[in-house]
Structures are given as C-alpha cells and as structure tokens.
C-alpha cells in the first residue's frame, strides 16, 4: 500500500529491496525504510509491515511518505590553516522532476581557494547503487607557489558496490597557471577511474577503521589535449585503538605522472607537499622541486607519510597527540625528505574531531613552527 508521492511509479520499486511475492523478511523492511529515507526526496518515510492483517500467507506492507521541501539552501563558515577563513553557500533542488533527477550547486570562498560547482544528477537502473552526473566548475587558487584559474566540465558514472565505490569519469579541463616565473595554459581531455573504500566501526569516533582512495587519469596530445600523460594517485589512512587506551593512526599518500615533463602541466596536476593533511610544520603546498629562482614549481611524483599516537586525558572527549610526518614532491628517482613533528590536542565535538597541532619542521630556513587546525570526521 503506497501513499501519495511525487516520483514516477517505475522509480519507486527500484528503491525497494523486496517485491510482492517475496518471502517475508523483517530485515528487508528495515533496509527499504533506510534506503527511502537516504534518497533525500522525502523528509521522512515510514515503512510498516501490517502483520496483524496477514491473510492467505501474505503480509501487507504500507509505505507513508512525508515530503521534503524541494528547494534547500545551506550556508557554512569555517577555518583551516591551509585556506584561512572560509565560507560556503549551497543550493539543492532535491526533485527536479518525477524521474528523481537532482541539481546541486555550491559557492566556496576563502583567501587561498575559491570556486563554484554545479552538478545535475540522474539515478541509474539501480538508484541505490548507480548515479550519473553532468557538471562543471570554476576554481581559483592562490598559494605561495602558484596562482591558477581553471574551468572544467565532467561527466561521471558512480557505482556503489560492496565494499568499493567506483567512479568512471571524463573531464575536460582548461587551466591557466602562473608557477614561479612561468605561465602555463593547458587544455586536457582526461578519462579516468576512481576507487574508494571506507570501513569504520564509527565514522565520528573511530576505534578501528581505514580509508583507501585510488585514481588513474590520462590524456593524449592531439585528442583535444595539449599533452600526453598518465597520472596515478593513492591515499590511505588507518586507525587502531588499544582497548580503552590510546589510538594509533597511519597515513600514506603517493602519486606519479608518466609522460610529458611536469613543466608542461598545469598547477592542479603537479604534486606539492606541506600543509594540514600532508607534512605538518610546513606551509600549504610549500614543498617540491624549485626553479632557478628558488620558487617551488611542483613535481611529477609525490610521497608523504605520517604516524600519530593519541591518548584520552579527560573522559572520551579530550585527547592529546604526538605525531611525525615526512615526505616531499620530486621529479627524479631521488627524493629529499622533509619531516615535521609536534604535539596537539583534540576535542571530539558533536560534528567531528577538532584538531589543533603545534608542528616543527626539520628545515627551519623559512618557518620555525606552525599551528595546524582541522575539524571533521576521523576518516
């Protein structure tokens, strides 16, 4: 028994985990309720099995929909050491049409990185697993090592399976970059594939868990693109808590670019190190190969790693931590490691962990110490 709703009649059955005539299973009732509530099309959905009305071996199932507002606006403010103060404005049309299409757009502003993105999302044959998107965006980034303006168009297919989520995409990128004294204008048509996986006992207060993300993309000179390249990136982070005692966290980031030299690539495709989620103790994107004037111009390869130990000091909300980071961006087979180390304090707020770190670099030529601030989920 399906209540009134705004979706096509052929879309709703694709969101359910059971069909009429299937053997009764209470777990499927719960799964269907969760899936319908997670779509964002409704404020709330109630899925009830009317077992007291069962007849001739059949159990009626009633679905009641409480519609959500079609249009939603969200604003946000924050601060991160890498980007400084930042603000965002997000608009979402949760139901463009009865086929379940959605539209999302977000404006982000900060002194270092600002941009505008828009995406049109279309549910696939299995809306719970498959989504198609068509979108574009503009990004302006101004760091001590580079300044860049980029415009991109992206078409993608995202498939959620157990345990991996894969995204197949085709991106058209046009970017103007000022890197050191060099100006680079690039147009690249890049097909690619991203694989990601997150396993955690608790996303906000992780005792044991890990995250893995891998991406490969490429371009061919003459096929719209200015350069031929294949680029691979991988990022993994893992956490383990020793009973009711402390927690250890490890992180590794690697990347490599094959093909044309890095001097032909825009800033967004070059590798830099340094910053909150890289080598703490150094400024954001301040590590990497330098030109003859000593300006950091980015490299073809990246290798960074981190080890951290945290221990509770007041209940389960206040912790202290000690860490060591190392790595760099580089061009040749030789890498000059830069390291940072320090201490920090953590507070587990209702919206995630607030982290404040005091970090010291092993090379004090430019900086003697830095404070790093971050807020968000553990993984």
Coordinates of C-alpha atoms in Angstrom, one line a residue:
X1 CA 0.0 0.0 0.0
X2 CA 1.9 3.0 -1.3
X3 CA 0.9 6.5 -0.2
X4 CA 0.9 9.7 -2.3
X5 CA 4.3 10.7 -3.6
X6 CA 5.9 12.8 -6.4
X7 CA 8.0 10.1 -8.0
X8 CA 7.3 8.1 -11.2
X9 CA 5.7 4.7 -10.5
X10 CA 8.6 2.9 -12.2
X11 CA 11.2 4.6 -9.9
X12 CA 9.8 3.7 -6.5
X13 CA 10.0 -0.1 -6.9
X14 CA 13.7 0.3 -7.9
X15 CA 14.3 1.9 -4.5
X16 CA 12.8 -1.1 -2.5
X17 CA 14.8 -4.2 -1.5
X18 CA 11.8 -6.6 -1.9
X19 CA 8.9 -7.2 -4.3
X20 CA 5.4 -8.5 -3.9
X21 CA 5.5 -12.3 -3.5
X22 CA 9.0 -12.5 -1.9
X23 CA 9.3 -14.4 1.4
X24 CA 8.7 -12.2 4.3
X25 CA 11.9 -10.8 5.9
X26 CA 11.8 -8.1 8.6
X27 CA 15.4 -7.0 7.6
X28 CA 14.2 -6.1 4.1
X29 CA 11.5 -3.9 5.6
X30 CA 14.1 -2.0 7.6
X31 CA 16.5 -1.8 4.7
X32 CA 13.8 -0.3 2.4
X33 CA 12.9 2.3 5.0
X34 CA 16.6 3.3 5.4
X35 CA 17.1 3.5 1.6
X36 CA 14.0 5.6 1.0
X37 CA 14.9 8.0 3.8
X38 CA 18.5 8.3 2.5
X39 CA 17.4 9.4 -1.0
X40 CA 16.8 12.9 0.2
X41 CA 13.5 13.0 -1.8
X42 CA 11.4 12.9 1.4
X43 CA 11.5 14.5 4.9
X44 CA 10.6 11.1 6.4
X45 CA 9.4 7.7 5.1
X46 CA 7.5 5.1 7.2
X47 CA 7.6 1.5 6.0
X48 CA 5.4 -0.7 8.1
X49 CA 4.6 -4.5 7.8
X50 CA 0.9 -4.9 8.8
X51 CA 1.3 -8.5 10.2
X52 CA -2.0 -8.3 12.1
X53 CA -3.7 -8.1 8.6
X54 CA -1.9 -11.0 7.1
X55 CA -4.2 -13.2 5.0
X56 CA -3.6 -16.4 2.9
X57 CA 0.1 -16.3 3.7
X58 CA 0.5 -12.7 2.6
X59 CA 1.6 -9.7 4.8
X60 CA 0.5 -6.2 3.6
X61 CA 3.2 -3.5 3.6
X62 CA 2.3 0.1 4.0
X63 CA 4.6 3.0 2.9
X64 CA 3.8 6.5 4.0
X65 CA 5.7 9.5 2.6
X66 CA 6.3 12.8 4.3
X67 CA 7.5 15.2 1.5
X68 CA 10.6 17.4 2.0
X69 CA 10.9 20.9 0.6
X70 CA 12.0 20.7 -3.0
X71 CA 14.5 23.6 -2.6
X72 CA 17.2 23.7 0.1
X73 CA 19.8 26.4 0.9
X74 CA 22.7 25.8 3.3
X75 CA 25.4 28.2 4.5
X76 CA 28.6 27.4 6.3
X77 CA 31.7 29.1 7.8
X78 CA 34.9 27.6 8.9
X79 CA 38.7 27.9 9.2
X80 CA 41.6 25.8 8.2
X81 CA 45.3 26.6 8.4
X82 CA 45.7 25.8 4.7
X83 CA 43.0 28.0 3.4
X84 CA 42.3 30.5 6.2
X85 CA 38.7 31.6 6.9
X86 CA 36.2 30.3 4.5
X87 CA 32.5 30.5 3.7
X88 CA 30.1 28.5 1.6
X89 CA 26.7 28.8 0.1
X90 CA 25.0 25.6 -1.2
X91 CA 21.7 25.2 -3.2
X92 CA 20.0 21.9 -3.8
X93 CA 16.9 21.0 -5.9
X94 CA 16.0 17.6 -4.4
X95 CA 13.5 16.7 -7.0
X96 CA 13.8 18.4 -10.4
X97 CA 11.3 16.0 -12.0
X98 CA 9.4 12.8 -11.1
X99 CA 12.2 10.7 -12.5
X100 CA 14.3 11.6 -9.5
X101 CA 16.7 13.9 -11.1
X102 CA 18.5 16.3 -8.7
X103 CA 20.6 19.5 -9.0
X104 CA 23.3 20.7 -6.7
X105 CA 25.4 23.9 -6.7
X106 CA 28.0 25.3 -4.2
X107 CA 29.9 28.5 -3.9
X108 CA 33.1 28.4 -1.8
X109 CA 35.1 31.5 -0.8
X110 CA 38.5 31.7 1.0
X111 CA 41.7 33.8 0.6
X112 CA 43.6 30.8 -0.9
X113 CA 40.9 28.7 -2.7
X114 CA 37.5 29.8 -4.1
X115 CA 35.2 28.1 -6.6
X116 CA 31.8 27.5 -7.9
X117 CA 30.5 24.0 -8.8
X118 CA 27.2 22.7 -10.3
X119 CA 26.1 19.1 -10.9
X120 CA 23.0 17.5 -12.4
X121 CA 22.4 14.0 -11.0
X122 CA 20.4 11.2 -12.6
X123 CA 19.6 7.9 -10.9
X124 CA 20.6 4.7 -12.7
X125 CA 18.8 1.5 -13.2
X126 CA 19.5 0.7 -9.6
X127 CA 19.2 4.1 -7.9
X128 CA 20.6 2.7 -4.7
X129 CA 23.9 1.8 -6.4
X130 CA 24.2 3.8 -9.6
X131 CA 24.2 7.5 -10.3
X132 CA 25.1 9.6 -13.4
X133 CA 26.2 13.2 -13.2
X134 CA 26.9 16.0 -15.5
X135 CA 28.6 19.1 -14.1
X136 CA 31.1 21.8 -14.3
X137 CA 33.0 24.2 -12.1
X138 CA 35.4 27.1 -11.8
X139 CA 38.3 27.2 -9.3
X140 CA 40.7 29.9 -8.3
X141 CA 43.7 29.0 -6.2
X142 CA 46.4 31.4 -4.9
X143 CA 49.3 29.9 -2.9
X144 CA 52.9 31.0 -2.3
X145 CA 54.0 28.5 -5.0
X146 CA 51.4 29.1 -7.8
X147 CA 48.3 31.0 -8.9
X148 CA 45.7 29.3 -11.2
X149 CA 42.3 29.7 -12.8
X150 CA 40.6 26.6 -14.1
X151 CA 37.3 25.7 -15.7
X152 CA 36.2 22.1 -16.0
X153 CA 33.3 20.0 -17.4
X154 CA 32.8 16.5 -16.0
X155 CA 30.5 13.6 -16.9
X156 CA 30.6 10.7 -14.4
X157 CA 29.1 7.4 -13.5
X158 CA 29.3 6.4 -9.8
X159 CA 28.6 2.7 -8.8
X160 CA 28.4 1.8 -5.1
X161 CA 29.1 -1.9 -4.5
X162 CA 30.3 -3.8 -1.5
X163 CA 32.9 -2.8 -0.5
X164 CA 34.2 -0.4 -3.2
X165 CA 32.7 2.7 -4.7
X166 CA 33.9 3.4 -8.3
X167 CA 33.6 6.5 -10.3
X168 CA 34.2 6.5 -14.1
X169 CA 34.6 10.0 -15.4
X170 CA 35.5 12.1 -18.5
X171 CA 36.9 15.6 -17.6
X172 CA 37.6 18.5 -19.9
X173 CA 40.0 20.9 -18.1
X174 CA 41.2 24.3 -19.2
X175 CA 43.6 26.0 -16.8
X176 CA 45.9 29.0 -16.7
X177 CA 48.7 28.7 -14.2
X178 CA 51.4 31.1 -13.0
X179 CA 54.1 28.9 -11.4
X180 CA 57.2 30.7 -10.4
X181 CA 58.0 32.9 -13.4
X182 CA 56.3 30.5 -15.8
X183 CA 52.8 30.8 -17.3
X184 CA 51.2 27.6 -18.4
X185 CA 48.0 27.4 -20.5
X186 CA 46.6 23.9 -20.8
X187 CA 43.6 22.1 -22.2
X188 CA 43.3 18.5 -21.3
X189 CA 40.6 15.8 -22.1
X190 CA 41.1 13.2 -19.4
X191 CA 39.1 9.9 -18.9
X192 CA 39.7 8.4 -15.5
X193 CA 38.6 5.9 -12.8
X194 CA 38.4 6.4 -9.0
X195 CA 38.1 3.6 -6.5
X196 CA 37.4 4.3 -2.8
X197 CA 36.5 2.3 0.3
X198 CA 35.8 3.3 3.9
X199 CA 35.5 0.7 6.7
X200 CA 34.9 2.0 10.3
X201 CA 33.2 1.0 13.4
X202 CA 32.2 4.6 14.0
X203 CA 32.7 7.4 11.5
X204 CA 32.9 10.2 14.1
X205 CA 34.7 8.3 16.9
X206 CA 36.7 5.6 15.1
X207 CA 38.2 2.9 17.2
X208 CA 39.2 0.7 14.3
X209 CA 38.9 1.6 10.6
X210 CA 40.6 2.6 7.4
X211 CA 40.0 4.5 4.2
X212 CA 41.5 3.9 0.7
X213 CA 41.3 6.0 -2.4
X214 CA 42.9 5.4 -5.7
X215 CA 42.7 7.3 -9.0
X216 CA 44.1 7.0 -12.5
X217 CA 43.6 9.5 -15.3
X218 CA 45.2 10.2 -18.7
X219 CA 45.3 12.4 -21.7
X220 CA 46.6 12.1 -25.3
X221 CA 48.2 15.0 -27.2
X222 CA 46.2 15.8 -30.3
X223 CA 42.9 14.4 -28.9
X224 CA 41.8 17.9 -27.7
X225 CA 44.7 17.7 -25.2
X226 CA 48.0 19.7 -25.1
X227 CA 50.0 16.9 -23.5
X228 CA 50.2 13.1 -23.2
X229 CA 50.2 11.8 -19.7
X230 CA 49.0 9.1 -17.3
X231 CA 48.7 10.1 -13.6
X232 CA 48.1 7.8 -10.7
X233 CA 47.2 8.8 -7.1
X234 CA 46.6 6.8 -4.0
X235 CA 45.8 7.8 -0.4
X236 CA 45.2 5.5 2.6
X237 CA 44.6 6.2 6.3
X238 CA 44.2 3.6 9.1
X239 CA 43.3 3.8 12.8
X240 CA 43.5 1.3 15.6
X241 CA 42.7 1.8 19.3
X242 CA 44.3 -0.4 22.0
X243 CA 41.2 -1.2 24.2
X244 CA 40.3 1.8 26.3
X245 CA 43.8 3.2 26.0
X246 CA 45.3 5.3 23.1
X247 CA 44.9 5.2 19.4
X248 CA 47.5 5.0 16.6
X249 CA 46.9 6.5 13.2
X250 CA 49.0 6.0 10.0
X251 CA 48.6 7.8 6.7
X252 CA 50.4 7.4 3.3
X253 CA 50.0 9.5 0.1
X254 CA 51.7 8.6 -3.2
X255 CA 51.4 9.9 -6.7
X256 CA 53.2 9.7 -10.0
X257 CA 52.9 11.3 -13.5
X258 CA 54.1 9.5 -16.6
X259 CA 54.5 11.2 -20.0
X260 CA 55.3 14.8 -20.7
X261 CA 57.5 16.8 -18.2
X262 CA 56.0 18.5 -15.3
X263 CA 56.8 21.9 -16.8
X264 CA 54.0 21.2 -19.4
X265 CA 51.4 20.5 -16.8
X266 CA 49.0 23.0 -15.0
X267 CA 49.3 23.6 -11.3
X268 CA 46.4 21.3 -10.4
X269 CA 48.1 18.3 -11.9
X270 CA 51.5 18.9 -10.3
X271 CA 52.4 17.5 -6.9
X272 CA 53.2 19.6 -3.9
X273 CA 53.7 18.7 -0.2
X274 CA 53.2 20.6 3.0
X275 CA 50.1 21.6 5.0
X276 CA 47.4 20.2 7.3
X277 CA 47.0 16.8 5.6
X278 CA 50.5 16.5 4.2
X279 CA 53.7 17.3 6.1
X280 CA 52.8 19.4 9.1
X281 CA 55.3 22.1 10.1
X282 CA 55.4 23.5 6.5
X283 CA 53.1 25.9 4.7
X284 CA 50.4 24.6 2.4
X285 CA 52.0 23.4 -0.9
X286 CA 55.4 24.9 0.0
X287 CA 57.4 21.7 -0.6
X288 CA 58.6 20.4 -4.0
X289 CA 61.1 21.0 -6.8
X290 CA 62.3 24.6 -7.2
X291 CA 63.3 26.6 -10.2
X292 CA 66.5 28.6 -10.6
X293 CA 65.0 31.5 -8.6
X294 CA 64.1 29.2 -5.7
X295 CA 60.4 29.2 -6.3
X296 CA 58.5 25.9 -5.7
X297 CA 57.1 24.7 -9.1
X298 CA 55.8 21.3 -8.2
X299 CA 56.9 17.8 -9.2
X300 CA 55.9 14.7 -11.2
X301 CA 55.9 12.4 -8.1
X302 CA 54.7 12.6 -4.5
X303 CA 55.4 10.5 -1.4
X304 CA 54.3 11.5 2.1
X305 CA 53.6 9.6 5.3
X306 CA 52.5 10.2 8.9
X307 CA 52.4 8.3 12.2
X308 CA 50.4 9.6 15.1
X309 CA 49.6 8.5 18.6
X310 CA 46.6 9.9 20.6
X311 CA 45.6 9.3 24.2
X312 CA 42.5 10.4 26.2
X313 CA 43.1 12.7 29.1
X314 CA 39.6 13.8 30.2
X315 CA 36.9 11.2 29.6
X316 CA 36.4 10.3 25.9
X317 CA 36.1 13.9 24.6
X318 CA 39.6 15.4 25.3
X319 CA 42.8 13.8 23.9
X320 CA 46.4 14.7 23.4
X321 CA 48.5 13.5 20.5
X322 CA 52.1 13.3 19.2
X323 CA 52.9 12.9 15.5
X324 CA 55.7 12.8 13.0
X325 CA 55.2 13.5 9.2
X326 CA 57.7 13.1 6.3
X327 CA 57.7 13.3 2.6
X328 CA 58.1 15.6 -0.4
X329 CA 57.2 16.2 -4.1
X330 CA 60.0 15.4 -6.6
X331 CA 60.9 14.9 -10.2
X332 CA 63.7 12.3 -10.4
X333 CA 64.2 9.0 -8.7
X334 CA 65.8 10.7 -5.8
X335 CA 63.7 12.3 -3.1
X336 CA 64.8 14.8 -0.4
X337 CA 62.6 14.0 2.6
X338 CA 61.3 16.8 4.7
X339 CA 60.0 16.0 8.1
X340 CA 57.7 17.7 10.7
X341 CA 56.9 16.6 14.2
X342 CA 54.9 18.0 17.1
X343 CA 52.1 17.8 19.7
X344 CA 48.4 18.5 19.6
X345 CA 45.1 18.5 21.4
X346 CA 41.9 17.0 20.2
X347 CA 38.3 17.6 21.2
X348 CA 35.5 15.3 19.9
X349 CA 32.7 17.7 19.2
X350 CA 29.2 16.7 18.1
X351 CA 30.1 17.4 14.4
X352 CA 33.6 15.7 14.4
X353 CA 37.0 15.9 15.9
X354 CA 38.6 19.4 16.4
X355 CA 42.3 19.1 16.0
X356 CA 44.9 21.8 17.0
X357 CA 48.5 20.9 16.3
X358 CA 51.8 22.7 17.1
X359 CA 54.3 21.4 14.5
X360 CA 58.0 22.0 14.0
X361 CA 59.8 21.4 10.6
X362 CA 63.2 19.8 10.4
X363 CA 64.3 22.6 8.0
X364 CA 63.9 26.0 9.7
X365 CA 65.1 28.1 6.8
X366 CA 61.6 29.5 6.2
X367 CA 59.5 28.6 9.2
X368 CA 60.3 27.8 12.8
X369 CA 56.9 26.4 13.8
X370 CA 53.3 26.3 12.6
X371 CA 49.8 25.8 14.1
X372 CA 47.5 23.5 12.2
X373 CA 43.8 23.4 12.8
X374 CA 41.2 21.0 11.4
X375 CA 37.7 19.9 12.1
X376 CA 35.8 16.8 10.7
X377 CA 35.3 13.1 10.7
X378 CA 38.3 10.8 11.6
X379 CA 38.3 9.2 8.1

